[in-house]
Amino acid sequence: EGYFSTAGGTGLRRELVDDAEWLAGLLVGLLPDEPEPLGLLALVRLHLARWDSRLDAGGRLVLLADQDRGRWDRARVDGARALIERAAAQGRLGPYQLEAAIAAVHCEAPSWEETDFEELLGLYSLLGAIDPSPVVRLNRAVVLAQVRGPAAALAEVDALAAELDRYHLFHATRASFLRALGRADEARQADERALERTENPAERALLAGRLGSGGPPGA
């Protein structure tokens, strides 16, 4: 809710994310021998590490590929990596540890183009084996597009239509693949469906801008 708010006038709510970090830290203190609280705390801190780059000067959402990595908090990234390693040493893999590992791969890449998408695809496959939810499969498809191309990814996403039709990011993701394949009219229709299904002002501004320009995604 803090990272992508569903209520209120802003798209992000830092105070909620700070509360989440505090609560996750409390869990680590109360359950020092449990790896999943460590994974959860690492995940929150990795998201916080990118916080200052998520909106531009006009308050518009900036996509991960376009964020200024020089503004990322490297101390938080390093601290989160240490938490992931502590969790891994306990030998009990769980979904929060995998989500944190995925976020760490992104945060440690010097650029979007230098991201290890093959490693990400493997991590998402592991996560899908533990949590085969449609949202996990959707996120895996985003990585698949970087490894095998938009056509392969679109086939994976289209298979999720019955489960995710009401989820705006399903349609936004599908739009990006359709646009990459030169299917501009279908991409526009998918973006329109995404816009109808989100109330987050930052996401709405991004989608409206994409529809207005007809250009590629920006955040």
PDB file of C-alpha atoms in Angstrom:
ATOM      1  CA  GLU A   1       0.000   0.000   0.000  1.00  0.00           C
ATOM      2  CA  GLY A   2       2.897   2.341   0.688  1.00  0.00           C
ATOM      3  CA  TYR A   3       4.721   1.399  -2.488  1.00  0.00           C
ATOM      4  CA  PHE A   4       1.644   1.710  -4.756  1.00  0.00           C
ATOM      5  CA  SER A   5      -1.181   3.378  -2.840  1.00  0.00           C
ATOM      6  CA  THR A   6      -4.786   2.548  -3.643  1.00  0.00           C
ATOM      7  CA  ALA A   7      -6.206   5.544  -1.760  1.00  0.00           C
ATOM      8  CA  GLY A   8      -5.310   9.168  -1.180  1.00  0.00           C
ATOM      9  CA  GLY A   9      -3.960  11.857  -3.451  1.00  0.00           C
ATOM     10  CA  THR A  10      -0.449  10.506  -3.897  1.00  0.00           C
ATOM     11  CA  GLY A  11       0.784   7.371  -5.594  1.00  0.00           C
ATOM     12  CA  LEU A  12       3.286   6.554  -2.845  1.00  0.00           C
ATOM     13  CA  ARG A  13       3.169   6.694   0.955  1.00  0.00           C
ATOM     14  CA  ARG A  14       6.633   6.666   2.501  1.00  0.00           C
ATOM     15  CA  GLU A  15       5.339   6.610   6.086  1.00  0.00           C
ATOM     16  CA  LEU A  16       3.667   3.242   5.498  1.00  0.00           C
ATOM     17  CA  VAL A  17       6.828   1.782   4.016  1.00  0.00           C
ATOM     18  CA  ASP A  18       8.826   3.055   6.993  1.00  0.00           C
ATOM     19  CA  ASP A  19       6.315   1.354   9.281  1.00  0.00           C
ATOM     20  CA  ALA A  20       6.666  -1.856   7.261  1.00  0.00           C
ATOM     21  CA  GLU A  21      10.454  -1.706   7.656  1.00  0.00           C
ATOM     22  CA  TRP A  22      10.113  -1.206  11.413  1.00  0.00           C
ATOM     23  CA  LEU A  23       7.664  -4.098  11.758  1.00  0.00           C
ATOM     24  CA  ALA A  24       9.846  -6.408   9.669  1.00  0.00           C
ATOM     25  CA  GLY A  25      12.821  -5.497  11.846  1.00  0.00           C
ATOM     26  CA  LEU A  26      10.748  -6.274  14.911  1.00  0.00           C
ATOM     27  CA  LEU A  27       9.958  -9.716  13.488  1.00  0.00           C
ATOM     28  CA  VAL A  28      13.651 -10.366  12.886  1.00  0.00           C
ATOM     29  CA  GLY A  29      14.352  -9.497  16.511  1.00  0.00           C
ATOM     30  CA  LEU A  30      11.565 -11.714  17.805  1.00  0.00           C
ATOM     31  CA  LEU A  31      12.329 -14.634  15.459  1.00  0.00           C
ATOM     32  CA  PRO A  32      16.106 -14.570  14.969  1.00  0.00           C
ATOM     33  CA  ASP A  33      16.272 -18.181  13.803  1.00  0.00           C
ATOM     34  CA  GLU A  34      13.599 -17.810  11.118  1.00  0.00           C
ATOM     35  CA  PRO A  35      14.883 -16.982   7.604  1.00  0.00           C
ATOM     36  CA  GLU A  36      11.696 -15.537   6.118  1.00  0.00           C
ATOM     37  CA  PRO A  37      11.583 -12.406   8.351  1.00  0.00           C
ATOM     38  CA  LEU A  38      15.145 -11.721   7.214  1.00  0.00           C
ATOM     39  CA  GLY A  39      14.019 -12.057   3.605  1.00  0.00           C
ATOM     40  CA  LEU A  40      11.078  -9.758   4.223  1.00  0.00           C
ATOM     41  CA  LEU A  41      13.239  -7.081   5.857  1.00  0.00           C
ATOM     42  CA  ALA A  42      15.736  -7.315   3.000  1.00  0.00           C
ATOM     43  CA  LEU A  43      12.935  -6.943   0.454  1.00  0.00           C
ATOM     44  CA  VAL A  44      11.541  -3.815   2.135  1.00  0.00           C
ATOM     45  CA  ARG A  45      15.008  -2.258   2.367  1.00  0.00           C
ATOM     46  CA  LEU A  46      15.751  -2.955  -1.285  1.00  0.00           C
ATOM     47  CA  HIS A  47      12.543  -1.198  -2.267  1.00  0.00           C
ATOM     48  CA  LEU A  48      13.456   1.709   0.013  1.00  0.00           C
ATOM     49  CA  ALA A  49      16.907   1.858  -1.574  1.00  0.00           C
ATOM     50  CA  ARG A  50      15.286   2.944  -4.866  1.00  0.00           C
ATOM     51  CA  TRP A  51      12.721   5.266  -3.322  1.00  0.00           C
ATOM     52  CA  ASP A  52      14.245   8.613  -4.300  1.00  0.00           C
ATOM     53  CA  SER A  53      14.343   7.644  -7.993  1.00  0.00           C
ATOM     54  CA  ARG A  54      10.792   6.361  -8.369  1.00  0.00           C
ATOM     55  CA  LEU A  55       9.172   9.719  -9.175  1.00  0.00           C
ATOM     56  CA  ASP A  56      10.443  12.499 -11.404  1.00  0.00           C
ATOM     57  CA  ALA A  57      10.415  16.195 -10.527  1.00  0.00           C
ATOM     58  CA  GLY A  58       6.810  16.423 -11.683  1.00  0.00           C
ATOM     59  CA  GLY A  59       5.669  13.533  -9.496  1.00  0.00           C
ATOM     60  CA  ARG A  60       5.382  11.091 -12.381  1.00  0.00           C
ATOM     61  CA  LEU A  61       6.298   7.446 -11.954  1.00  0.00           C
ATOM     62  CA  VAL A  62       9.691   6.436 -13.365  1.00  0.00           C
ATOM     63  CA  LEU A  63      10.044   2.858 -14.561  1.00  0.00           C
ATOM     64  CA  LEU A  64      12.873   0.729 -13.192  1.00  0.00           C
ATOM     65  CA  ALA A  65      14.662   0.707 -16.551  1.00  0.00           C
ATOM     66  CA  ASP A  66      14.790   4.521 -16.555  1.00  0.00           C
ATOM     67  CA  GLN A  67      15.598   5.240 -12.915  1.00  0.00           C
ATOM     68  CA  ASP A  68      18.775   7.127 -11.989  1.00  0.00           C
ATOM     69  CA  ARG A  69      20.790   4.389 -10.305  1.00  0.00           C
ATOM     70  CA  GLY A  70      23.188   6.975  -8.946  1.00  0.00           C
ATOM     71  CA  ARG A  71      20.402   8.001  -6.556  1.00  0.00           C
ATOM     72  CA  TRP A  72      19.903   4.523  -5.154  1.00  0.00           C
ATOM     73  CA  ASP A  73      20.944   4.016  -1.531  1.00  0.00           C
ATOM     74  CA  ARG A  74      23.896   1.643  -1.811  1.00  0.00           C
ATOM     75  CA  ALA A  75      24.223   1.268   1.963  1.00  0.00           C
ATOM     76  CA  ARG A  76      20.662  -0.113   2.080  1.00  0.00           C
ATOM     77  CA  VAL A  77      21.421  -2.441  -0.832  1.00  0.00           C
ATOM     78  CA  ASP A  78      24.533  -3.780   0.896  1.00  0.00           C
ATOM     79  CA  GLY A  79      22.674  -4.210   4.183  1.00  0.00           C
ATOM     80  CA  ALA A  80      19.863  -6.054   2.454  1.00  0.00           C
ATOM     81  CA  ARG A  81      22.327  -8.367   0.709  1.00  0.00           C
ATOM     82  CA  ALA A  82      23.815  -9.245   4.116  1.00  0.00           C
ATOM     83  CA  LEU A  83      20.310 -10.117   5.369  1.00  0.00           C
ATOM     84  CA  ILE A  84      19.706 -12.352   2.337  1.00  0.00           C
ATOM     85  CA  GLU A  85      22.965 -14.171   3.022  1.00  0.00           C
ATOM     86  CA  ARG A  86      22.032 -14.646   6.689  1.00  0.00           C
ATOM     87  CA  ALA A  87      18.698 -16.111   5.636  1.00  0.00           C
ATOM     88  CA  ALA A  88      20.262 -18.383   3.011  1.00  0.00           C
ATOM     89  CA  ALA A  89      22.713 -19.769   5.582  1.00  0.00           C
ATOM     90  CA  GLN A  90      19.763 -21.254   7.465  1.00  0.00           C
ATOM     91  CA  GLY A  91      18.971 -23.526   4.523  1.00  0.00           C
ATOM     92  CA  ARG A  92      15.191 -23.036   4.419  1.00  0.00           C
ATOM     93  CA  LEU A  93      14.217 -21.237   1.235  1.00  0.00           C
ATOM     94  CA  GLY A  94      10.971 -19.264   1.191  1.00  0.00           C
ATOM     95  CA  PRO A  95       9.139 -16.774  -1.008  1.00  0.00           C
ATOM     96  CA  TYR A  96      10.298 -13.614   0.774  1.00  0.00           C
ATOM     97  CA  GLN A  97      13.928 -14.692   0.391  1.00  0.00           C
ATOM     98  CA  LEU A  98      13.390 -15.268  -3.324  1.00  0.00           C
ATOM     99  CA  GLU A  99      11.592 -11.954  -3.794  1.00  0.00           C
ATOM    100  CA  ALA A 100      14.451 -10.225  -1.993  1.00  0.00           C
ATOM    101  CA  ALA A 101      16.998 -12.036  -4.178  1.00  0.00           C
ATOM    102  CA  ILE A 102      15.115 -10.865  -7.286  1.00  0.00           C
ATOM    103  CA  ALA A 103      15.118  -7.261  -6.032  1.00  0.00           C
ATOM    104  CA  ALA A 104      18.830  -7.559  -5.208  1.00  0.00           C
ATOM    105  CA  VAL A 105      19.696  -8.648  -8.759  1.00  0.00           C
ATOM    106  CA  HIS A 106      18.009  -5.498 -10.041  1.00  0.00           C
ATOM    107  CA  CYS A 107      19.647  -3.250  -7.442  1.00  0.00           C
ATOM    108  CA  GLU A 108      23.131  -4.628  -8.065  1.00  0.00           C
ATOM    109  CA  ALA A 109      23.015  -4.277 -11.866  1.00  0.00           C
ATOM    110  CA  PRO A 110      24.984  -1.250 -13.153  1.00  0.00           C
ATOM    111  CA  SER A 111      22.250  -0.585 -15.719  1.00  0.00           C
ATOM    112  CA  TRP A 112      19.009  -2.078 -17.023  1.00  0.00           C
ATOM    113  CA  GLU A 113      20.842  -3.491 -20.028  1.00  0.00           C
ATOM    114  CA  GLU A 114      23.432  -5.170 -17.787  1.00  0.00           C
ATOM    115  CA  THR A 115      20.840  -6.846 -15.565  1.00  0.00           C
ATOM    116  CA  ASP A 116      21.289 -10.615 -15.308  1.00  0.00           C
ATOM    117  CA  PHE A 117      17.893 -11.575 -16.723  1.00  0.00           C
ATOM    118  CA  GLU A 118      18.845 -15.244 -16.983  1.00  0.00           C
ATOM    119  CA  GLU A 119      19.433 -15.297 -13.229  1.00  0.00           C
ATOM    120  CA  LEU A 120      16.146 -13.483 -12.668  1.00  0.00           C
ATOM    121  CA  LEU A 121      14.301 -16.019 -14.805  1.00  0.00           C
ATOM    122  CA  GLY A 122      15.739 -18.828 -12.704  1.00  0.00           C
ATOM    123  CA  LEU A 123      14.761 -17.083  -9.470  1.00  0.00           C
ATOM    124  CA  TYR A 124      11.219 -16.498 -10.729  1.00  0.00           C
ATOM    125  CA  SER A 125      10.969 -20.165 -11.714  1.00  0.00           C
ATOM    126  CA  LEU A 126      11.968 -21.128  -8.157  1.00  0.00           C
ATOM    127  CA  LEU A 127       9.463 -18.657  -6.748  1.00  0.00           C
ATOM    128  CA  GLY A 128       6.756 -20.032  -9.023  1.00  0.00           C
ATOM    129  CA  ALA A 129       7.398 -23.533  -7.718  1.00  0.00           C
ATOM    130  CA  ILE A 130       6.717 -22.271  -4.172  1.00  0.00           C
ATOM    131  CA  ASP A 131       4.016 -19.749  -5.041  1.00  0.00           C
ATOM    132  CA  PRO A 132       2.402 -20.532  -8.435  1.00  0.00           C
ATOM    133  CA  SER A 133       0.144 -17.483  -8.256  1.00  0.00           C
ATOM    134  CA  PRO A 134      -0.848 -15.694 -11.470  1.00  0.00           C
ATOM    135  CA  VAL A 135       0.916 -12.487 -10.357  1.00  0.00           C
ATOM    136  CA  VAL A 136       4.205 -14.363  -9.922  1.00  0.00           C
ATOM    137  CA  ARG A 137       3.724 -15.844 -13.382  1.00  0.00           C
ATOM    138  CA  LEU A 138       3.002 -12.367 -14.780  1.00  0.00           C
ATOM    139  CA  ASN A 139       6.200 -10.990 -13.260  1.00  0.00           C
ATOM    140  CA  ARG A 140       8.148 -13.938 -14.646  1.00  0.00           C
ATOM    141  CA  ALA A 141       6.808 -13.106 -18.097  1.00  0.00           C
ATOM    142  CA  VAL A 142       8.281  -9.601 -17.841  1.00  0.00           C
ATOM    143  CA  VAL A 143      11.712 -11.180 -17.365  1.00  0.00           C
ATOM    144  CA  LEU A 144      11.009 -13.779 -20.045  1.00  0.00           C
ATOM    145  CA  ALA A 145      10.529 -10.950 -22.535  1.00  0.00           C
ATOM    146  CA  GLN A 146      14.112  -9.853 -21.916  1.00  0.00           C
ATOM    147  CA  VAL A 147      15.449 -13.393 -22.375  1.00  0.00           C
ATOM    148  CA  ARG A 148      13.313 -14.858 -25.159  1.00  0.00           C
ATOM    149  CA  GLY A 149      11.519 -11.865 -26.631  1.00  0.00           C
ATOM    150  CA  PRO A 150       8.045 -10.290 -26.422  1.00  0.00           C
ATOM    151  CA  ALA A 151       6.231 -12.972 -28.438  1.00  0.00           C
ATOM    152  CA  ALA A 152       7.133 -15.729 -25.962  1.00  0.00           C
ATOM    153  CA  ALA A 153       6.241 -13.463 -23.061  1.00  0.00           C
ATOM    154  CA  LEU A 154       2.902 -12.447 -24.584  1.00  0.00           C
ATOM    155  CA  ALA A 155       1.911 -16.103 -24.933  1.00  0.00           C
ATOM    156  CA  GLU A 156       2.601 -16.594 -21.208  1.00  0.00           C
ATOM    157  CA  VAL A 157       0.607 -13.486 -20.289  1.00  0.00           C
ATOM    158  CA  ASP A 158      -2.369 -14.286 -22.510  1.00  0.00           C
ATOM    159  CA  ALA A 159      -2.726 -17.588 -20.656  1.00  0.00           C
ATOM    160  CA  LEU A 160      -3.408 -15.566 -17.473  1.00  0.00           C
ATOM    161  CA  ALA A 161      -6.328 -13.560 -18.887  1.00  0.00           C
ATOM    162  CA  ALA A 162      -9.092 -15.398 -17.022  1.00  0.00           C
ATOM    163  CA  GLU A 163      -7.329 -14.958 -13.671  1.00  0.00           C
ATOM    164  CA  LEU A 164      -5.987 -11.423 -14.031  1.00  0.00           C
ATOM    165  CA  ASP A 165      -8.481  -9.527 -16.199  1.00  0.00           C
ATOM    166  CA  ARG A 166      -9.311  -7.174 -13.306  1.00  0.00           C
ATOM    167  CA  TYR A 167      -5.635  -6.506 -12.507  1.00  0.00           C
ATOM    168  CA  HIS A 168      -4.366  -3.341 -14.173  1.00  0.00           C
ATOM    169  CA  LEU A 169      -0.752  -4.493 -14.428  1.00  0.00           C
ATOM    170  CA  PHE A 170      -1.852  -7.501 -16.459  1.00  0.00           C
ATOM    171  CA  HIS A 171      -3.168  -5.176 -19.132  1.00  0.00           C
ATOM    172  CA  ALA A 172      -0.243  -2.708 -18.852  1.00  0.00           C
ATOM    173  CA  THR A 173       2.268  -5.543 -19.212  1.00  0.00           C
ATOM    174  CA  ARG A 174       0.379  -7.003 -22.122  1.00  0.00           C
ATOM    175  CA  ALA A 175       0.323  -3.567 -23.772  1.00  0.00           C
ATOM    176  CA  SER A 176       4.105  -3.275 -23.581  1.00  0.00           C
ATOM    177  CA  PHE A 177       4.548  -6.638 -25.309  1.00  0.00           C
ATOM    178  CA  LEU A 178       2.001  -5.827 -27.989  1.00  0.00           C
ATOM    179  CA  ARG A 179       3.712  -2.505 -28.660  1.00  0.00           C
ATOM    180  CA  ALA A 180       7.099  -4.208 -28.953  1.00  0.00           C
ATOM    181  CA  LEU A 181       5.557  -6.524 -31.545  1.00  0.00           C
ATOM    182  CA  GLY A 182       4.235  -3.590 -33.590  1.00  0.00           C
ATOM    183  CA  ARG A 183       0.586  -4.218 -32.682  1.00  0.00           C
ATOM    184  CA  ALA A 184      -0.107  -0.586 -31.762  1.00  0.00           C
ATOM    185  CA  ASP A 185      -3.925  -0.649 -31.820  1.00  0.00           C
ATOM    186  CA  GLU A 186      -4.121  -3.689 -29.535  1.00  0.00           C
ATOM    187  CA  ALA A 187      -1.518  -2.126 -27.249  1.00  0.00           C
ATOM    188  CA  ARG A 188      -3.599   1.033 -26.941  1.00  0.00           C
ATOM    189  CA  GLN A 189      -6.694  -0.984 -26.057  1.00  0.00           C
ATOM    190  CA  ALA A 190      -4.747  -2.858 -23.389  1.00  0.00           C
ATOM    191  CA  ASP A 191      -3.438   0.407 -21.902  1.00  0.00           C
ATOM    192  CA  GLU A 192      -6.988   1.775 -21.824  1.00  0.00           C
ATOM    193  CA  ARG A 193      -8.106  -1.308 -19.881  1.00  0.00           C
ATOM    194  CA  ALA A 194      -5.194  -0.834 -17.460  1.00  0.00           C
ATOM    195  CA  LEU A 195      -6.143   2.803 -16.905  1.00  0.00           C
ATOM    196  CA  GLU A 196      -9.731   1.806 -16.130  1.00  0.00           C
ATOM    197  CA  ARG A 197      -8.552  -0.620 -13.441  1.00  0.00           C
ATOM    198  CA  THR A 198      -6.252   1.522 -11.278  1.00  0.00           C
ATOM    199  CA  GLU A 199      -6.933   4.476  -8.990  1.00  0.00           C
ATOM    200  CA  ASN A 200      -3.260   5.100  -8.158  1.00  0.00           C
ATOM    201  CA  PRO A 201      -2.575   8.662  -9.404  1.00  0.00           C
ATOM    202  CA  ALA A 202       1.073   8.020 -10.331  1.00  0.00           C
ATOM    203  CA  GLU A 203       0.166   4.940 -12.347  1.00  0.00           C
ATOM    204  CA  ARG A 204      -2.781   6.729 -13.959  1.00  0.00           C
ATOM    205  CA  ALA A 205      -0.526   9.585 -15.039  1.00  0.00           C
ATOM    206  CA  LEU A 206       1.957   7.125 -16.545  1.00  0.00           C
ATOM    207  CA  LEU A 207      -0.727   5.248 -18.452  1.00  0.00           C
ATOM    208  CA  ALA A 208      -2.446   8.427 -19.624  1.00  0.00           C
ATOM    209  CA  GLY A 209       0.894   9.754 -20.859  1.00  0.00           C
ATOM    210  CA  ARG A 210       1.547   6.525 -22.714  1.00  0.00           C
ATOM    211  CA  LEU A 211      -1.868   6.730 -24.370  1.00  0.00           C
ATOM    212  CA  GLY A 212      -1.315  10.386 -25.215  1.00  0.00           C
ATOM    213  CA  SER A 213       2.065   9.854 -26.824  1.00  0.00           C
ATOM    214  CA  GLY A 214       1.560   6.378 -28.226  1.00  0.00           C
ATOM    215  CA  GLY A 215       5.127   5.727 -27.107  1.00  0.00           C
ATOM    216  CA  PRO A 216       6.791   3.004 -25.061  1.00  0.00           C
ATOM    217  CA  PRO A 217       6.351   2.588 -21.296  1.00  0.00           C
ATOM    218  CA  GLY A 218       8.376   4.896 -19.012  1.00  0.00           C
ATOM    219  CA  ALA A 219       8.513   3.359 -15.406  1.00  0.00           C
TER     220      ALA A 219
END
